[in-house]
Coordinates of C-alpha atoms and ligand atoms in Angstrom, one line a residue:
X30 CA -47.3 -61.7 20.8
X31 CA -46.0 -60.2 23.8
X32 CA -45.9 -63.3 25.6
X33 CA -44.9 -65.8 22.8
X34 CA -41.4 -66.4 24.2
X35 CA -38.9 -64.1 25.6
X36 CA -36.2 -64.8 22.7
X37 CA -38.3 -62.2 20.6
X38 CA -38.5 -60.0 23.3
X39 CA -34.8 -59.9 24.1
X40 CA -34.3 -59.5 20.3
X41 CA -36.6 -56.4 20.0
X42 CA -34.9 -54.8 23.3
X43 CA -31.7 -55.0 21.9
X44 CA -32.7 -52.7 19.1
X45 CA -30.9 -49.5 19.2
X46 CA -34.7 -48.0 17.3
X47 CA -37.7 -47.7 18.9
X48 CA -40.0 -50.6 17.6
X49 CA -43.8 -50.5 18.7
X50 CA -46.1 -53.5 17.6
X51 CA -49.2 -52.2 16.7
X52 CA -52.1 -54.7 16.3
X53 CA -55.9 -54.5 15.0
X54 CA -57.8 -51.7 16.2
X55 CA -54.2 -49.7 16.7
X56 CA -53.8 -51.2 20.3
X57 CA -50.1 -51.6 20.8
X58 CA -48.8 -55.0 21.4
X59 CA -45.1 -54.5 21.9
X60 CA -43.0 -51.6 22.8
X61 CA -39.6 -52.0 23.3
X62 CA -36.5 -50.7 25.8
X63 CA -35.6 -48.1 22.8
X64 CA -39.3 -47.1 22.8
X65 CA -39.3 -46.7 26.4
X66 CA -36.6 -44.5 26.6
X67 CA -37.9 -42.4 23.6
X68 CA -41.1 -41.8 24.6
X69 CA -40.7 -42.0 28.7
X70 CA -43.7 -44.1 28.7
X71 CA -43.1 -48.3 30.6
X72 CA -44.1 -50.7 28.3
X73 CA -47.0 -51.7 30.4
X74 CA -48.3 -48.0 30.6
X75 CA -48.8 -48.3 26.8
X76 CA -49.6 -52.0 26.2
X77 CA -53.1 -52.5 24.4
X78 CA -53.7 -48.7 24.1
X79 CA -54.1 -47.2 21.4
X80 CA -50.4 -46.1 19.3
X81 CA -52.4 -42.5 18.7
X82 CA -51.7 -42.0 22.3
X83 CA -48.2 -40.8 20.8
X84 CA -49.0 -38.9 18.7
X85 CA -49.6 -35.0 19.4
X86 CA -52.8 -33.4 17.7
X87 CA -53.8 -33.4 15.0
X88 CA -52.8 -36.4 14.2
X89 CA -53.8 -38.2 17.2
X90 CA -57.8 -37.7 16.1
X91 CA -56.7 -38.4 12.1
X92 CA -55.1 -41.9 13.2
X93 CA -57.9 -44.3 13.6
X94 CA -59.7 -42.4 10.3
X95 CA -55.9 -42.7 8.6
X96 CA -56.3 -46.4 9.8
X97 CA -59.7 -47.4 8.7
X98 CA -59.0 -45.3 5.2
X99 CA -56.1 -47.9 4.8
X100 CA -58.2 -51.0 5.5
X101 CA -60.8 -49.6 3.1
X102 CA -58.7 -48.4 0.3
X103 CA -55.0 -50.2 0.6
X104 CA -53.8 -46.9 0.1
X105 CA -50.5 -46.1 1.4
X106 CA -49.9 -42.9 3.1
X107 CA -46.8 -44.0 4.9
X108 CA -46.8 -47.8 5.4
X109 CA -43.7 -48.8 3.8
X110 CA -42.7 -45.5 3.2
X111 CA -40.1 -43.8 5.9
X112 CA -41.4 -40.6 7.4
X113 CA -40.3 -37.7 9.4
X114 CA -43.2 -37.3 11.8
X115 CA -43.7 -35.7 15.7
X116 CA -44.1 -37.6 18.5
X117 CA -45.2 -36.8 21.5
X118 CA -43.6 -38.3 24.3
X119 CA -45.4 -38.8 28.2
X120 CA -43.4 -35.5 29.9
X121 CA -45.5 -33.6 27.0
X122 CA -42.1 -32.7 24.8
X123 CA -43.4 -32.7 20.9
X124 CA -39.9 -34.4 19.8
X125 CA -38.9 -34.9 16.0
X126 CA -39.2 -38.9 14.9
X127 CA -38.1 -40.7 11.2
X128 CA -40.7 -43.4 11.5
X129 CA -41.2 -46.4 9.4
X130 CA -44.1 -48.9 9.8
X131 CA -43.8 -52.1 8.1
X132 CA -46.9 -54.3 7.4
X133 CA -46.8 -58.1 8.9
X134 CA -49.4 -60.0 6.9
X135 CA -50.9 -63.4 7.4
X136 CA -53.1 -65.8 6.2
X137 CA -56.4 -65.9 8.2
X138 CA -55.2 -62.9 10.4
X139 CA -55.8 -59.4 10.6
X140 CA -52.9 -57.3 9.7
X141 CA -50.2 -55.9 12.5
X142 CA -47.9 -53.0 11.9
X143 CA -44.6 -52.6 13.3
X144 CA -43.6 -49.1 13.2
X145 CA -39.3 -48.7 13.8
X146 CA -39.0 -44.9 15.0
X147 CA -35.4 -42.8 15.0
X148 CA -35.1 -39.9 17.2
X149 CA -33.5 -36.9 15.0
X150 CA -33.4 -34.7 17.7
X151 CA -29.9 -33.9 17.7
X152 CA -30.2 -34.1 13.5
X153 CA -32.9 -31.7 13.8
X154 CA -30.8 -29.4 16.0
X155 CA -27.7 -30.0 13.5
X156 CA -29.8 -29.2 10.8
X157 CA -31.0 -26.0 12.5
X158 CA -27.7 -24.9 13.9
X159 CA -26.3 -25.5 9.7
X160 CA -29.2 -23.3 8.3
X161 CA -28.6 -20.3 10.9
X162 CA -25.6 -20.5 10.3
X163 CA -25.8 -20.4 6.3
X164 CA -29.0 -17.5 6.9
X165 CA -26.4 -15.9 9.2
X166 CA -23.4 -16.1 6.2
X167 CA -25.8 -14.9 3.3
X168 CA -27.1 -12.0 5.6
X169 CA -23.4 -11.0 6.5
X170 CA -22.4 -11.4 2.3
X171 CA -25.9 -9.8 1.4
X172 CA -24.8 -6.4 4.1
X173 CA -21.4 -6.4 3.5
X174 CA -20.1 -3.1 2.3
X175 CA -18.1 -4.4 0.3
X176 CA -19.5 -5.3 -3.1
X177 CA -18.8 -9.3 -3.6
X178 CA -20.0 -11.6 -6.3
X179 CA -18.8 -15.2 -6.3
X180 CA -18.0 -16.5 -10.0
X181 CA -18.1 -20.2 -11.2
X182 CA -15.0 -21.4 -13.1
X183 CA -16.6 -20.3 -16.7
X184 CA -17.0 -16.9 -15.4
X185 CA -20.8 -17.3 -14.4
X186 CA -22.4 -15.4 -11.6
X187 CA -23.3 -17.7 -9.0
X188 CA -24.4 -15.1 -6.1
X189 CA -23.8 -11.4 -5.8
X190 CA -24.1 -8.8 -2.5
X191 CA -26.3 -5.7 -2.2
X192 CA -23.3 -3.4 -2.9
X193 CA -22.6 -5.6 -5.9
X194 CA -25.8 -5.4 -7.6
X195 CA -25.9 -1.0 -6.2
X196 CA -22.4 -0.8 -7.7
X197 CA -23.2 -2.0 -11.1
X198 CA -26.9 -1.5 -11.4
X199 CA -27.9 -5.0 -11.8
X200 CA -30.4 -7.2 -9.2
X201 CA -29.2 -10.5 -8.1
X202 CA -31.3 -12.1 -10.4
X203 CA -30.1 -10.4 -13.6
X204 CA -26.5 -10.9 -12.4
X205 CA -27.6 -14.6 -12.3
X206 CA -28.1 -14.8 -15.9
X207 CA -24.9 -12.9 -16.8
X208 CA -21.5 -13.6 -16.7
X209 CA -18.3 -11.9 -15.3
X210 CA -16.9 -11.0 -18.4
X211 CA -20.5 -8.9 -19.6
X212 CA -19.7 -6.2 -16.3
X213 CA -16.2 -5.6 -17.7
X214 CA -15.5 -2.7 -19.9
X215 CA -14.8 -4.4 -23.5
X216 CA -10.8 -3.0 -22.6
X217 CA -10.3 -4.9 -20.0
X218 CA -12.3 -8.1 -21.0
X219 CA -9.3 -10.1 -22.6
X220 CA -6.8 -9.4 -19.2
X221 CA -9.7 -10.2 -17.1
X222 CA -10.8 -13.5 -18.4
X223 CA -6.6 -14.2 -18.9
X224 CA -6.3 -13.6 -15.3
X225 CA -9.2 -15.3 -13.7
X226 CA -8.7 -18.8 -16.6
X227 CA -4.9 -18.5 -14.5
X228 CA -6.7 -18.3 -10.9
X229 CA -8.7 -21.6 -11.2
X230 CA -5.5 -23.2 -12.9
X231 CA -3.9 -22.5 -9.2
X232 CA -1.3 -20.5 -11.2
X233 CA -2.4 -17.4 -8.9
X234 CA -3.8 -17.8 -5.8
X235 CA -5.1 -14.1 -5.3
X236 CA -5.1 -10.8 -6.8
X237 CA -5.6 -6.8 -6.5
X238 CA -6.2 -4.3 -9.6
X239 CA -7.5 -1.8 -11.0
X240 CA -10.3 -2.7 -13.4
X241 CA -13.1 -0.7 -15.1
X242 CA -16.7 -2.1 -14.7
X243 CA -19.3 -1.3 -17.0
X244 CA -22.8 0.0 -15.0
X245 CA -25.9 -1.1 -16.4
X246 CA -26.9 2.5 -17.4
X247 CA -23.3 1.9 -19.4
X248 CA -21.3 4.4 -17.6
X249 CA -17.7 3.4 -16.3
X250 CA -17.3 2.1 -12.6
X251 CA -13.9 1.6 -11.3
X252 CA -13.1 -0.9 -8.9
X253 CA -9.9 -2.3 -7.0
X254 CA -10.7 -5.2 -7.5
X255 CA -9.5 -8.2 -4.6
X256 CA -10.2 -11.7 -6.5
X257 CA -9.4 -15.2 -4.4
X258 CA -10.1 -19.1 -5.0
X259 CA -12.3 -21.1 -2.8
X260 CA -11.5 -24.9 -3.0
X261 CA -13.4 -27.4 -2.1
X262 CA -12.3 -30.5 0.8
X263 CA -10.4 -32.1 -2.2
X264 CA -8.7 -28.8 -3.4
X265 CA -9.9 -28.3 -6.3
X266 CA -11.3 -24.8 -7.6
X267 CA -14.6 -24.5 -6.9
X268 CA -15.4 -20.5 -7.1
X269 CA -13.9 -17.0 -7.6
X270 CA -14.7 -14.4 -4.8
X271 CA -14.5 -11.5 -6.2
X272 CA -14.7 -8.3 -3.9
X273 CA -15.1 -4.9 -5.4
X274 CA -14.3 -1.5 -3.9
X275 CA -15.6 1.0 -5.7
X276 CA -13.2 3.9 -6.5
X277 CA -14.6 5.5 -9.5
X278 CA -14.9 8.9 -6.7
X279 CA -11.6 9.0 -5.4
X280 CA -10.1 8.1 -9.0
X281 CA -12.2 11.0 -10.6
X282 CA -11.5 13.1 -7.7
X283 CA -7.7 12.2 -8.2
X284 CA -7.7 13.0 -11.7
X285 CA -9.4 16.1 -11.2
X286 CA -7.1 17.4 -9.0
X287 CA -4.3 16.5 -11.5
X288 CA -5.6 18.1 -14.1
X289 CA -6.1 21.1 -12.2
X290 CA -2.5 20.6 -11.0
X291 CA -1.3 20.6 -14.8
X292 CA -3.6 23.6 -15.6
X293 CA -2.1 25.5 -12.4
X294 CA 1.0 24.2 -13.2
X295 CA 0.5 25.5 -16.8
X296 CA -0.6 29.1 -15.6
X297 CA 2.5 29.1 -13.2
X298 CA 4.9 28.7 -16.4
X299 CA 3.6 31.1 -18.3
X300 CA 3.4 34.0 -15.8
X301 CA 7.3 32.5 -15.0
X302 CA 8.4 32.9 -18.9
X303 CA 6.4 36.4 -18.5
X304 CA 8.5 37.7 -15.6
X305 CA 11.3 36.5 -16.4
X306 CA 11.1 38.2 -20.4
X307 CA 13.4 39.9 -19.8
X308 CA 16.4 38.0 -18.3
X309 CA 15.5 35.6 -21.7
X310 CA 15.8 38.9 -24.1
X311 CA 19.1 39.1 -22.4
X312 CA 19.9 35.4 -23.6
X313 CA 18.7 35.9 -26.6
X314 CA 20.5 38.9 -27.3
X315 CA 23.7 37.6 -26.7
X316 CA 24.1 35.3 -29.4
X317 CA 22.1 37.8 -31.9
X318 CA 24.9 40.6 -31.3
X319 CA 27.7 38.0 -31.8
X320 CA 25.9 37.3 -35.3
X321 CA 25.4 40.5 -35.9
X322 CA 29.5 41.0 -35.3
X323 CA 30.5 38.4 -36.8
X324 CA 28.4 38.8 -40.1
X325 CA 29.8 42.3 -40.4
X326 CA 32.8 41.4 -39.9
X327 CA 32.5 38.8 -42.6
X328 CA 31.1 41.6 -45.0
X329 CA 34.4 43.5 -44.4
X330 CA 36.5 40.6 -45.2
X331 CA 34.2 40.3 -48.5
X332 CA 34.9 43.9 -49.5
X333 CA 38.5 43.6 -48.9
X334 CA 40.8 42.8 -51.5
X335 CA 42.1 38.9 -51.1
X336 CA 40.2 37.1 -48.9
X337 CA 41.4 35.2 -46.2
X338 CA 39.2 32.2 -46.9
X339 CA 40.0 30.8 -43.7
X340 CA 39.2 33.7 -41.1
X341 CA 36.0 34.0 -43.2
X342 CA 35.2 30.3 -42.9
X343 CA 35.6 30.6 -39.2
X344 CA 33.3 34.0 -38.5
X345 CA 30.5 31.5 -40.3
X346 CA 31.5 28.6 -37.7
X347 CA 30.5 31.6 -35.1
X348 CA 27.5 32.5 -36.8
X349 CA 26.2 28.8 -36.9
X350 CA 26.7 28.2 -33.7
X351 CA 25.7 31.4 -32.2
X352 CA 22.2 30.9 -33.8
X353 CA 22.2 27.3 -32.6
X354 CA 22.5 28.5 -28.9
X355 CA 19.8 30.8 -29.9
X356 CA 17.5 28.4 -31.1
X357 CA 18.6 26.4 -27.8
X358 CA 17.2 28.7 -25.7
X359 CA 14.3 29.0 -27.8
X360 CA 13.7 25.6 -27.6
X361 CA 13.9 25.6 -23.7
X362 CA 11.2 28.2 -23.7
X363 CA 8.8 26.1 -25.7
X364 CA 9.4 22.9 -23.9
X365 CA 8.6 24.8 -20.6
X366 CA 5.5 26.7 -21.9
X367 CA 3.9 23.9 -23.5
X368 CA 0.5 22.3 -22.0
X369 CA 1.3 18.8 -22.0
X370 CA 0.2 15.6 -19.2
X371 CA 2.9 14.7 -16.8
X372 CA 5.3 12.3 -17.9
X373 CA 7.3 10.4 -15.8
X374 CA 11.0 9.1 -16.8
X375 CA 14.4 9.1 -15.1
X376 CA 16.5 12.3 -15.5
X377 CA 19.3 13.2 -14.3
X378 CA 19.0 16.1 -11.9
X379 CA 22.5 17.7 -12.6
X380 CA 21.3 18.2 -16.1
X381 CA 17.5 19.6 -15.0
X382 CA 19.7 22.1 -12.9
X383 CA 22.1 23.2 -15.7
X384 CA 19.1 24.1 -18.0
X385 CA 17.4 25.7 -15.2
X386 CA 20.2 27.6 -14.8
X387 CA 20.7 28.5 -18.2
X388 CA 17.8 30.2 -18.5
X389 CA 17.5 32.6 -15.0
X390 CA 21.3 33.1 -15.6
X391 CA 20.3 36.6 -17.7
X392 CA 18.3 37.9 -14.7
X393 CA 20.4 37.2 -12.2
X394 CA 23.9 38.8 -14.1
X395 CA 21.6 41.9 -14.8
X396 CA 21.2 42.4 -11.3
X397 CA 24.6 41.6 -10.2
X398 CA 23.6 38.5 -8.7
X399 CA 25.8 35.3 -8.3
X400 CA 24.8 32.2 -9.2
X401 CA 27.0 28.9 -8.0
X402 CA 26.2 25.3 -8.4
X403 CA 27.3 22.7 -6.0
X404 CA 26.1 19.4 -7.8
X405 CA 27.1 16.2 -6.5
X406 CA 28.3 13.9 -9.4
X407 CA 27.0 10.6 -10.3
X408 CA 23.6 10.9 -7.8
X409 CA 20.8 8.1 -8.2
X410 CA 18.6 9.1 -11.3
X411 CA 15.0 9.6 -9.9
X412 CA 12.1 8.8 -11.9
X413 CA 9.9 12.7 -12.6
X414 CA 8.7 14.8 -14.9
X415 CA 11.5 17.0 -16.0
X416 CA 9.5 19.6 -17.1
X417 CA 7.6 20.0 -13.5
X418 CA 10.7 19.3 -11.5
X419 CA 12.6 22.3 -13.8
X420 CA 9.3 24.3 -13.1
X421 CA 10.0 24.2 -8.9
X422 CA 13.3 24.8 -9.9
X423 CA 12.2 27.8 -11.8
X424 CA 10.4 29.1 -9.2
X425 CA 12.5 28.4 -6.4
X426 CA 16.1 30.1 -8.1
X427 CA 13.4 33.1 -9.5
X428 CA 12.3 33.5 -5.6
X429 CA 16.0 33.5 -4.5
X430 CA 16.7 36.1 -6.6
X431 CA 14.0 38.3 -6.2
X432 CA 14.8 38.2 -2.7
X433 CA 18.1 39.5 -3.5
X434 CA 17.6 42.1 -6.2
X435 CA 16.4 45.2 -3.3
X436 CA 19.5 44.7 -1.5
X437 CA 22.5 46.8 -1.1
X438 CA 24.9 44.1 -0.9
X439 CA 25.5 41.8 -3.5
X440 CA 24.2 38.0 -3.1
X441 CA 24.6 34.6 -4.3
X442 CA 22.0 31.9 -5.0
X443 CA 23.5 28.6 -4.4
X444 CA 21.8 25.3 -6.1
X445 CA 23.1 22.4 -4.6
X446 CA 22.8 18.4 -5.3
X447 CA 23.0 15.8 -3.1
X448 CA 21.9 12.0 -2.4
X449 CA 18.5 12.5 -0.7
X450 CA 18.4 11.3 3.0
X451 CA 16.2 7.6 2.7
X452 CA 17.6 7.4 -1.1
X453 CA 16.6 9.5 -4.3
X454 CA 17.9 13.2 -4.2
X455 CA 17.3 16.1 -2.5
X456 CA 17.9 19.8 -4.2
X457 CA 18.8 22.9 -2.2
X458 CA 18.3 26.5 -3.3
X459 CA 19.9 28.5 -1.0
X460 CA 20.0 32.2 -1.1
X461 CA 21.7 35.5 1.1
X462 CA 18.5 37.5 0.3
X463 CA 16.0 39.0 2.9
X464 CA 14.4 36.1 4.7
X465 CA 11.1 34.8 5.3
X466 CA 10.0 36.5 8.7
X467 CA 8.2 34.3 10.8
X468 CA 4.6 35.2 9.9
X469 CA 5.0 35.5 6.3
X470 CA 6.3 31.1 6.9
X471 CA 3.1 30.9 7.9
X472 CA 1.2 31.9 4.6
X473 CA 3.7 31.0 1.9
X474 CA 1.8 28.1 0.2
X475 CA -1.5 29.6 0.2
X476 CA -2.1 30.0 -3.4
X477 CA -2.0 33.7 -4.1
X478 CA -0.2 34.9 -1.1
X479 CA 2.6 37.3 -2.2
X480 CA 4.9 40.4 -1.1
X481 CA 5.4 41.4 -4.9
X482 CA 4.2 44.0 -6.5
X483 CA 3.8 41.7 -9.0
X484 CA 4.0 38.8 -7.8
X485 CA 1.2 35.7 -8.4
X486 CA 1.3 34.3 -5.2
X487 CA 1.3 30.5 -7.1
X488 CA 4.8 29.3 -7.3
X489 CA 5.7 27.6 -4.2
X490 CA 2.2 26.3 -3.4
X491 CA 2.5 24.4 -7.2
X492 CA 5.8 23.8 -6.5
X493 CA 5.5 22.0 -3.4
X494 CA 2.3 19.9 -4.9
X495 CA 4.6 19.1 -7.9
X496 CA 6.8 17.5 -5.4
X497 CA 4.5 15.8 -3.5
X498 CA 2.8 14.5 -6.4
X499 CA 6.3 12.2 -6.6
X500 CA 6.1 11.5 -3.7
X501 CA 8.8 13.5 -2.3
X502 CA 8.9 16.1 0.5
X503 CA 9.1 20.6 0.3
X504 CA 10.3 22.2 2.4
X505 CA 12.1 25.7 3.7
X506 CA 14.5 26.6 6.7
X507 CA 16.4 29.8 7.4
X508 CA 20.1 30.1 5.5
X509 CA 23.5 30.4 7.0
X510 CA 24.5 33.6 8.1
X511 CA 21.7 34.7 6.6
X512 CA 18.7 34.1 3.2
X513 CA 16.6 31.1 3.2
X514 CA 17.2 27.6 1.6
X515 CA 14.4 25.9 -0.1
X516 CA 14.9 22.1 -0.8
X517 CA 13.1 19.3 -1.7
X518 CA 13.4 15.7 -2.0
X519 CA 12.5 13.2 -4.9
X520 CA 12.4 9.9 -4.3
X521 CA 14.1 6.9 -6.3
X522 CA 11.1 4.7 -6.8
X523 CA 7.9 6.5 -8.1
X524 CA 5.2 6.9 -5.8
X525 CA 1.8 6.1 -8.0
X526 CA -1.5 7.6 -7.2
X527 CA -3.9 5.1 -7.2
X528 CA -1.9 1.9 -6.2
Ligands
ADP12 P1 5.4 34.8 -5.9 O1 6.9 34.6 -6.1 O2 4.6 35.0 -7.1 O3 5.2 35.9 -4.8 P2 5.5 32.3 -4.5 O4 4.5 31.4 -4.1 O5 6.6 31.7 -5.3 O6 4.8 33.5 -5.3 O7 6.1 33.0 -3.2 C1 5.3 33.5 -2.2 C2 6.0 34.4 -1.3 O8 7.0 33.7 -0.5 C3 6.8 35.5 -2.0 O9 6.0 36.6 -2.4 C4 7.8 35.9 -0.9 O10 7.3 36.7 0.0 C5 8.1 34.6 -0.2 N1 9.3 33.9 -0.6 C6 9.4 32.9 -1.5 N2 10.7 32.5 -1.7 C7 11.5 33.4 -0.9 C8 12.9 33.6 -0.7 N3 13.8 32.8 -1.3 N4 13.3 34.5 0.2 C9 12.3 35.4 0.7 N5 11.0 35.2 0.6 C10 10.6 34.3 -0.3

């Protein structure tokens, strides 16, 4: 065959495949350029050996028994059939091949084979290079710390990380058979599927939020949770990554730490409204006495002869409103004692001051003290909790005056208003009392750190983490010519805790 004209010969050359003729007995009868260059071998170094020469073991020992099974039986192991075999080439290199062996069949003539080999070298190495690289991504999604799940469009769990299945409880397989919506807590199931049906719309490309998870065991898990859209080369949605930071700790913790705010907060109030008893008997006294004057006085008018209708319908005015500025001050008492959660809403400081005010005025009259208000009209209205925000003012304008009531000279208190340096406000209470000497500055906020007899030692450190819990800033300098000045800033956008 080799030599039956150099046409066929030229034809199998220019064959970008290998092509080997095999003939009876498996002695090679053609072997072309390609098959040169794969195997390293000249074609007259192979002619009329035997093709299992390129084979490595074992299958160079199986071939002539593969051989002699196929004349026997006619049963095709790969005649016909393309293969991905090894070959082994003259240097010694085992090298990857795609063979295919065709039969050539004719009358009166033993069969020939004609096997057409591919190197897939370079696919091998592709191939190899593409599944590292995909071991290398699931190990990097399977250790990454952050928990990660990736979500079909209809909310099916396709794959989920180690921290995903620790956060939740679940293994990868369970997740597998679930979807997103069974880890949510029932609250948040209707938002969440709302929100993720919008992602693979493209009406959001990414998201962050809060969101409670639901642990197998049942308890609560909750996550910020970071959710993004992977496309596919034609843009559509193909999957959700969801990545979930677990932040049921810090939340707690956070909570925790509010709630023991509130209840410290609480504690503060009360011991306030219980030192400053007196001062309120004052106020309430006030408008008691004026009743008490003005019903006697009414009585007279009843016992004279001819009553002056008028005069007495005017001492009733008095009495009306005297006992409505009593209940006023009652109310004031109650809103301030009252446990309640924070509540944040704009207020006007001017007015937070002016009740303040109202209710330490009693104290600080008794002890001779001045109290003046410099309150800048028309300030930005910052978002707080009245009720805390009156408490620092409480405890600031009580601490000004207890500074002053031991000295010889008379002193003012001076609450002043004004625009807050990077926006909101910022509140001032100044006083001409003793000072704060150097080492006592040191200690003030440590909770239960006094000079009173009976003091608590709780109001500025509440005070101050009232104000930072608005984000806002406490703080205390030396006053002009002499006293201290408290102030603190509240911000105009509210701060929130947990993003
Ligand atoms: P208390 O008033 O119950 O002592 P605070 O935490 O409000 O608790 O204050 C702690 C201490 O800080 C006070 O005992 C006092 O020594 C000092 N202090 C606070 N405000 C002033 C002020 N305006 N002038 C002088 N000292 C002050």
């Amino acid at each position: 065959m080799r030599r039956s004209g150099g046409e066929f010969e030229a034809l199998l050359d220019a064959a970008v495949d290998a092509i080997i003729v095999i003939g009876p007995g498996g002695l090679v009868e053609a072997f072309n350029a390609a098959a040169e260059r794969l195997f390293g071998y000249r074609a007259d170094e192979v002619a009329g050996r035997n093709v299992s020469m390129l084979m490595p073991e074992p299958y160079r020992s199986e071939h002539d028994a593969y051989v002699g099974d196929y004349h026997a039986s006619g049963e095709r192991k790969i005649i016909g059939i393309g293969r991905e075999v090894s070959a082994l080439r003259k240097d010694g290199e085992v090298i990857p091949i795609d063979l295919a062996v065709g039969e050539i069949k004719r009358p009166g003539h033993k069969s020939r084979f004609v096997g057409i080999i591919r190197d897939i070298r370079e696919r091998k190495r592709f191939e190899e290079q593409l599944r590292q690289r995909e071991e290398q991504l699931r190990l990097v999604f399977d250790n990454a710390p952050l928990a990660t799940a990736l979500y079909a469009p209809d909310g099916a769990i396709l794959s989920a990380n180690q921290a995903f299945c620790a956060m939740l409880g679940y293994s990868e397989e369970e997740l597998r058979e679930m979807s997103a919506r069974d880890l949510i807590h029932p609250d948040h199931r209707e938002g969440a599927a709302r929100r993720m049906a919008a992602a693979f719309r493209g009406e959001l490309q990414r998201y962050a939020l809060a969101k409670r998870y639901l642990h197998k065991s049942g308890r609560e898990v909750i996550g910020m949770l970071h959710a993004g859209i992977v496309h596919d080369s034609e843009g559509q949605p193909l999957l959700m990554v969801a990545q979930v930071e677990d932040r049921t700790r810090e939340l707690r913790a956070e909570d925790e730490a509010r709630q023991h705010r509130e209840r410290l907060a609480h504690v503060g109030r009360i011991s306030v409204m219980g030192e400053m008893a007196a001062g309120l008997a004052h106020e309430l006294n006030q408008p008691l006495t004026a009743i008490t004057n003005y019903s006697q006085a009414a009585g007279r008018m009843l016992a004279a002869d001819g009553i002056d209708r008028e005069e007495l319908a005017r001492a009733l005015d008095k009495i009306g409103a005297q006992a409505l500025r009593a209940g006023e001050v009652i109310r004031r008492l109650r809103t301030m004692v009252r446990k309640r959660d924070s509540q944040r809403a704009t207020a006007d400081i001017n007015d937070l001051v002016r009740e303040v005010i109202a209710l330490t005025d009693g104290d600080a009259r008794d002890n001779g003290i001045r109290v003046r208000l410099e309150l800048t009209p028309a300030l930005p209205s910052a978002p707080c909790d009245a009720v805390q925000v009156q408490q620092v003012l409480i405890n600031l304008v009580r601490n000004a005056i207890d500074s002053l009531k031991g000295a010889k000279q008379k002193g003012t208190v001076t609450v002043r208003t004004l625009s807050g340096p990077v926006g909101g406000v910022e509140v001032q209470v100044a006083d001409t009392g003793s000072g704060i000497t150097p080492g006592d500055a040191e200690r003030l906020f440590e909770p239960f750190f006094t000079t009173k007899d009976e003091g608590l030692g709780l109001g500025l450190s509440i005070s101050r983490s009232i104000v930072e819990a608005h984000g806002g800033v406490f703080g205390h300098r030396p006053n002009r010519p002499r006293g201290s000045l408290f102030w603190f800033t509240l911000p105009d956008e509210e701060v929130t805790d947990g993003g």
